[in-house]
Amino acid sequence: MLGLILRRILWMAPTLLIISILSFIIMQLPPGDYLTSYIAALEESGEPVQLEQVAALRARYHLDDPYHVQYLRWMSGLLKGDLGMSFEWNRPVIDLIGEQLLLTVVLSLVTLLVTWLVAIPIGIFSAVRQYTVWDYLFTFIGFIGLATPDFLLALILMFVGYRLFGVSAGGLFSPEYQLAPWSLAKVGDLFSHLWIPVVIIGFAGTASLIRVMRANLLDELRKPYVVTARAKGVSPVKLLLKYPVRVAINPLVSTVGWLLPAIVSGSVIVAVVLGLPTIGPLFLRALMSQDMYLAGSMVMLLSFLTVIGTLLSDLLLLWLDPRIRYERQER
């Protein structure tokens, strides 16, 4: 176990190095840079372009340097904890990410917990009661959830909320709390608005997990060890939870590596539609404006969380399924 952890940690450094190189190359592929987009935006609005200011900005952000020099400067800053300055916002990247991080993590964690707490019991119930009315009902709801894009569901709820109830489904705060300092009243207002994006973002994920849990559990319930345990008189609840469910949940645990970056990034399109103050829209805007330091820092943050999540996923699988630990010994 310790050897596995050490090997994975040692592999993290070259993995993140390769990701940083590829990310930097991809960000440089579009023609021009941030100042090119900035000049185009000024010309479209009819404002005069001051070449002296553009030249000063280009020199300030070292955009005329060769690509390898820009990459080395960016990486040296990352290693020191300096994520650089955002071109568009003219603020430190770490401050911009920090302002959006708390709300993003709260929204994503609540969505994740609700999804798992709803999907796993329903998946178990649907598998145990296969071909009953409840199974068909949950299957139908699951197909609806998989077929409905989350941004379309967001638009529908916004329309219904405004037309029928006269309230806006967007945002996470009421207008009087948006700029107010944190207090118990603001936290309560946050959770009163939180359920709408949680339902929208978690609907498709819940439907998918229900289908996965049901299919895996049905496969386990037909195996000989379950039939043998049932014949020996093991209680149905103990038999179900101790063996088949524990094995059937493995594919869900293996997705932890994807969940950590999803917790930070969130659902970008839904966040844009609902106007949520999360990291997703900020990341999208940085990519569109070619804000190199802001976009690159977010890519590295998500990559680091993916690597850590993969390690946690492997460790959870080792703890959950003894067959994985004994595989090498049997060979």
Coordinates of C-alpha atoms in Angstrom, one line a residue:
M1 CA 0.0 0.0 0.0
L2 CA 2.7 2.5 1.0
G3 CA 4.8 1.6 -2.1
L4 CA 1.8 2.2 -4.3
I5 CA 1.2 5.7 -2.8
L6 CA 4.9 6.6 -3.1
R7 CA 4.9 5.5 -6.8
R8 CA 1.8 7.5 -7.6
I9 CA 3.2 10.6 -5.9
L10 CA 6.4 10.3 -7.8
W11 CA 4.5 10.0 -11.1
M12 CA 2.5 13.2 -10.2
A13 CA 5.4 15.5 -11.0
P14 CA 6.1 14.4 -14.6
T15 CA 2.3 14.1 -15.3
L16 CA 1.6 17.6 -14.2
L17 CA 4.7 18.8 -16.1
I18 CA 3.4 17.3 -19.3
I19 CA 0.0 18.7 -18.7
S20 CA 1.4 22.2 -18.2
I21 CA 3.3 22.0 -21.5
L22 CA 0.3 20.7 -23.4
S23 CA -2.0 23.3 -21.8
F24 CA 0.4 26.2 -22.7
I25 CA 0.7 25.0 -26.3
I26 CA -3.1 24.7 -26.7
M27 CA -3.6 28.2 -25.2
Q28 CA -1.1 29.6 -27.7
L29 CA -2.7 27.9 -30.7
P30 CA -5.4 30.5 -31.4
P31 CA -4.1 33.4 -33.5
G32 CA -3.1 36.5 -31.6
D33 CA -3.2 37.0 -27.8
Y34 CA -5.2 38.9 -25.2
L35 CA -4.2 42.3 -26.6
T36 CA -5.3 41.3 -30.1
S37 CA -8.8 40.5 -28.7
Y38 CA -8.6 43.7 -26.7
I39 CA -7.9 45.8 -29.8
A40 CA -10.6 44.1 -31.8
A41 CA -13.1 44.8 -29.0
L42 CA -12.1 48.5 -29.0
E43 CA -12.4 48.8 -32.7
E44 CA -15.9 47.2 -32.7
S45 CA -17.1 49.6 -30.1
G46 CA -15.7 52.6 -32.0
E47 CA -13.2 53.6 -29.4
P48 CA -9.8 54.9 -30.5
V49 CA -6.9 52.5 -30.1
Q50 CA -3.8 54.0 -28.5
L51 CA -0.8 52.2 -29.9
E52 CA 1.4 53.5 -27.1
Q53 CA -0.8 51.9 -24.4
V54 CA -0.9 48.7 -26.3
A55 CA 2.8 48.6 -26.6
A56 CA 3.2 49.4 -22.9
L57 CA 0.8 46.5 -22.0
R58 CA 2.6 44.1 -24.3
A59 CA 5.9 45.0 -22.7
R60 CA 4.4 44.8 -19.2
Y61 CA 3.1 41.3 -19.7
H62 CA 6.1 40.1 -21.8
L63 CA 3.9 39.1 -24.7
D64 CA 6.7 39.7 -27.2
D65 CA 9.0 37.2 -25.5
P66 CA 9.5 33.8 -27.1
Y67 CA 7.0 31.1 -26.1
H68 CA 9.5 29.1 -24.2
V69 CA 10.5 32.1 -22.1
Q70 CA 6.8 32.9 -21.4
Y71 CA 6.3 29.2 -20.3
L72 CA 9.3 29.2 -18.0
R73 CA 8.3 32.5 -16.4
W74 CA 4.7 31.1 -15.9
M75 CA 6.0 27.8 -14.4
S76 CA 8.5 29.5 -12.1
G77 CA 5.7 31.6 -10.7
L78 CA 3.5 28.6 -10.2
L79 CA 6.2 26.8 -8.2
K80 CA 6.5 29.9 -6.0
G81 CA 2.8 30.2 -5.5
D82 CA 2.5 33.2 -7.7
L83 CA -0.2 32.6 -10.3
G84 CA 0.4 35.8 -12.2
M85 CA -1.8 38.8 -13.1
S86 CA -5.0 38.5 -15.0
F87 CA -4.8 40.5 -18.3
E88 CA -8.5 41.3 -18.4
W89 CA -9.1 42.0 -14.7
N90 CA -5.7 43.5 -13.9
R91 CA -5.7 41.7 -10.6
P92 CA -3.8 38.7 -9.2
V93 CA -5.1 35.4 -10.4
I94 CA -5.1 33.9 -7.0
D95 CA -7.5 36.6 -5.7
L96 CA -9.9 36.1 -8.6
I97 CA -10.0 32.3 -8.1
G98 CA -10.3 32.7 -4.3
E99 CA -13.3 34.9 -4.6
Q100 CA -15.2 32.3 -6.6
L101 CA -13.9 29.2 -5.0
L102 CA -16.0 29.1 -1.8
L103 CA -19.4 29.3 -3.5
T104 CA -18.2 26.8 -6.2
V105 CA -17.2 24.2 -3.6
V106 CA -20.3 24.7 -1.5
L107 CA -22.6 24.3 -4.6
S108 CA -20.7 21.3 -6.0
L109 CA -20.4 19.5 -2.6
V110 CA -24.1 19.9 -1.9
T111 CA -24.9 18.6 -5.4
L112 CA -22.6 15.7 -5.0
L113 CA -24.0 14.7 -1.6
V114 CA -27.6 15.0 -2.8
T115 CA -26.8 13.0 -5.9
W116 CA -25.2 10.1 -4.1
L117 CA -27.8 10.1 -1.3
V118 CA -30.7 9.9 -3.8
A119 CA -29.1 7.7 -6.5
I120 CA -27.6 4.9 -4.5
P121 CA -30.8 4.0 -2.5
I122 CA -33.0 4.3 -5.6
G123 CA -30.6 2.1 -7.6
I124 CA -30.6 -0.5 -4.9
F125 CA -34.4 -0.5 -4.6
S126 CA -34.8 -0.6 -8.3
A127 CA -32.5 -3.6 -8.6
V128 CA -34.2 -5.5 -5.8
R129 CA -37.7 -4.7 -7.1
Q130 CA -36.8 -5.4 -10.7
Y131 CA -39.7 -5.3 -13.2
T132 CA -42.1 -3.8 -10.7
V133 CA -44.0 -0.5 -11.1
W134 CA -41.4 1.4 -9.1
D135 CA -38.6 0.0 -11.2
Y136 CA -40.3 1.1 -14.4
L137 CA -41.0 4.5 -12.9
F138 CA -37.4 5.1 -11.8
T139 CA -36.2 3.8 -15.2
F140 CA -38.5 6.3 -17.0
I141 CA -37.3 9.2 -14.8
G142 CA -33.7 8.1 -15.4
F143 CA -34.1 8.2 -19.1
I144 CA -35.7 11.6 -18.9
G145 CA -32.8 12.8 -16.8
L146 CA -30.2 11.4 -19.2
A147 CA -32.0 12.9 -22.3
T148 CA -32.5 16.4 -20.9
P149 CA -29.6 18.8 -21.1
D150 CA -29.0 20.6 -17.9
F151 CA -28.9 24.0 -19.4
L152 CA -32.4 23.3 -21.0
L153 CA -33.7 22.3 -17.6
A154 CA -32.3 25.5 -16.2
L155 CA -34.1 27.6 -18.9
I156 CA -37.4 25.8 -18.2
L157 CA -37.2 26.3 -14.5
M158 CA -36.3 30.0 -15.0
F159 CA -39.3 30.4 -17.3
V160 CA -41.7 28.6 -15.0
G161 CA -40.5 30.4 -11.9
Y162 CA -40.9 33.8 -13.5
R163 CA -44.2 33.2 -15.2
L164 CA -46.0 31.3 -12.4
F165 CA -44.4 32.5 -9.2
G166 CA -42.9 35.8 -10.3
V167 CA -39.4 35.0 -8.9
S168 CA -36.1 34.6 -10.6
A169 CA -34.3 31.3 -10.5
G170 CA -30.9 32.8 -11.2
G171 CA -28.1 33.7 -8.8
L172 CA -27.4 32.4 -5.4
F173 CA -28.4 35.5 -3.3
S174 CA -31.2 37.9 -3.1
P175 CA -30.3 41.4 -4.3
E176 CA -29.9 42.8 -0.8
Y177 CA -27.4 40.1 0.1
Q178 CA -25.2 40.1 -3.0
L179 CA -22.7 42.7 -1.7
A180 CA -23.4 42.3 2.0
P181 CA -20.8 40.8 4.3
W182 CA -21.2 37.2 5.4
S183 CA -23.7 36.6 8.2
L184 CA -26.1 34.0 9.4
A185 CA -28.9 35.7 7.4
K186 CA -26.7 35.6 4.2
V187 CA -25.9 32.0 4.7
G188 CA -29.6 31.2 5.1
D189 CA -30.4 33.2 2.0
L190 CA -27.7 31.2 0.1
F191 CA -29.2 27.9 1.1
S192 CA -32.7 29.1 0.2
H193 CA -31.5 29.7 -3.4
L194 CA -29.1 26.7 -3.5
W195 CA -31.7 24.0 -4.2
I196 CA -32.5 25.2 -7.7
P197 CA -29.0 24.8 -9.2
V198 CA -28.5 21.6 -7.1
V199 CA -31.6 20.1 -8.7
I200 CA -30.6 21.2 -12.2
I201 CA -27.0 20.1 -12.0
G202 CA -27.7 16.9 -10.1
F203 CA -30.6 15.7 -12.2
A204 CA -28.6 14.1 -15.0
G205 CA -25.9 12.8 -12.6
T206 CA -28.5 11.2 -10.4
A207 CA -30.2 9.5 -13.3
S208 CA -26.9 8.2 -14.6
L209 CA -25.8 6.8 -11.2
I210 CA -29.2 5.1 -10.7
R211 CA -28.8 3.2 -14.0
V212 CA -25.2 2.3 -13.1
M213 CA -26.0 1.1 -9.6
R214 CA -29.0 -0.9 -10.8
A215 CA -27.2 -2.6 -13.6
N216 CA -24.2 -3.5 -11.4
L217 CA -26.3 -4.8 -8.5
L218 CA -28.5 -6.9 -10.8
D219 CA -25.3 -8.5 -12.1
E220 CA -24.1 -9.3 -8.6
L221 CA -27.4 -10.6 -7.3
R222 CA -27.3 -13.4 -9.9
K223 CA -23.9 -14.7 -8.9
P224 CA -23.4 -18.0 -7.1
Y225 CA -22.0 -16.6 -3.9
V226 CA -25.3 -14.6 -3.3
V227 CA -27.4 -17.8 -4.0
T228 CA -25.2 -19.7 -1.6
A229 CA -25.4 -17.1 1.2
R230 CA -29.2 -16.9 0.8
A231 CA -29.4 -20.7 1.0
K232 CA -27.4 -20.7 4.3
G233 CA -30.0 -18.4 5.8
V234 CA -28.2 -15.1 5.8
S235 CA -30.6 -12.3 6.4
P236 CA -31.7 -10.4 3.2
V237 CA -30.6 -7.0 4.4
K238 CA -27.1 -8.2 5.6
L239 CA -26.6 -10.2 2.5
L240 CA -27.5 -7.3 0.3
L241 CA -25.5 -4.6 2.0
K242 CA -22.4 -6.6 3.0
Y243 CA -21.6 -8.3 -0.3
P244 CA -23.4 -7.3 -3.6
V245 CA -23.8 -3.6 -2.8
R246 CA -20.2 -3.3 -1.7
V247 CA -19.1 -4.8 -5.0
A248 CA -21.6 -2.9 -7.2
I249 CA -20.5 0.4 -5.8
N250 CA -17.0 0.0 -7.1
P251 CA -17.6 1.9 -10.4
L252 CA -19.0 4.8 -8.5
V253 CA -16.0 4.9 -6.3
S254 CA -13.7 4.8 -9.3
T255 CA -15.2 8.1 -10.5
V256 CA -13.8 10.1 -7.5
G257 CA -10.9 11.2 -9.8
W258 CA -13.4 13.1 -11.9
L259 CA -15.4 14.5 -9.0
L260 CA -12.7 16.6 -7.4
P261 CA -12.1 18.8 -10.5
A262 CA -15.9 18.9 -11.1
I263 CA -16.3 20.2 -7.5
V264 CA -14.1 23.2 -8.4
S265 CA -15.1 23.8 -12.0
G266 CA -18.8 23.0 -11.6
S267 CA -21.2 23.0 -14.5
V268 CA -20.1 25.9 -16.7
I269 CA -23.1 26.2 -19.0
V270 CA -25.6 26.0 -16.2
A271 CA -23.6 28.6 -14.2
V272 CA -23.7 30.9 -17.2
V273 CA -27.4 30.4 -17.8
L274 CA -28.3 30.9 -14.1
G275 CA -25.7 33.7 -13.6
L276 CA -24.0 31.8 -10.7
P277 CA -20.9 33.4 -9.2
T278 CA -18.8 30.3 -9.6
I279 CA -15.4 29.5 -11.2
G280 CA -16.9 28.0 -14.3
P281 CA -18.0 31.3 -16.1
L282 CA -14.7 32.9 -15.0
F283 CA -12.8 30.0 -16.7
L284 CA -14.9 30.3 -19.8
R285 CA -14.3 34.0 -20.1
A286 CA -10.6 33.6 -19.5
L287 CA -10.4 31.1 -22.4
M288 CA -12.5 33.3 -24.7
S289 CA -10.4 36.4 -24.0
Q290 CA -7.1 34.5 -24.1
D291 CA -6.2 35.5 -20.6
M292 CA -3.2 33.2 -20.4
Y293 CA -2.3 33.3 -16.7
L294 CA -5.9 33.0 -15.5
A295 CA -6.9 30.2 -17.9
G296 CA -3.6 28.4 -17.4
S297 CA -3.7 28.5 -13.6
M298 CA -7.3 27.1 -13.7
V299 CA -6.2 24.3 -16.0
M300 CA -3.4 23.4 -13.7
L301 CA -5.6 23.5 -10.7
L302 CA -8.1 21.1 -12.3
S303 CA -5.3 18.8 -13.5
F304 CA -3.8 18.7 -10.0
L305 CA -7.2 17.8 -8.5
T306 CA -7.7 15.1 -11.1
V307 CA -4.4 13.5 -10.2
I308 CA -5.2 13.7 -6.5
G309 CA -8.7 12.3 -7.1
T310 CA -7.4 9.4 -9.1
L311 CA -5.0 8.5 -6.2
L312 CA -7.9 8.7 -3.7
S313 CA -10.1 6.6 -6.0
D314 CA -7.5 3.9 -6.2
L315 CA -7.0 3.9 -2.4
L316 CA -10.7 3.7 -1.8
L317 CA -11.0 0.7 -4.2
L318 CA -8.2 -1.1 -2.4
W319 CA -10.0 -0.6 0.9
L320 CA -13.4 -1.5 -0.5
D321 CA -12.6 -4.5 -2.6
P322 CA -10.1 -7.1 -1.2
R323 CA -9.8 -8.8 -4.6
I324 CA -7.8 -5.8 -5.9
R325 CA -5.3 -6.2 -3.1
Y326 CA -4.8 -9.9 -3.5
E327 CA -4.5 -9.8 -7.3
R328 CA -0.7 -9.7 -7.4
Q329 CA -0.3 -12.5 -4.7
E330 CA -2.5 -14.8 -6.7
R331 CA -0.3 -14.4 -9.8

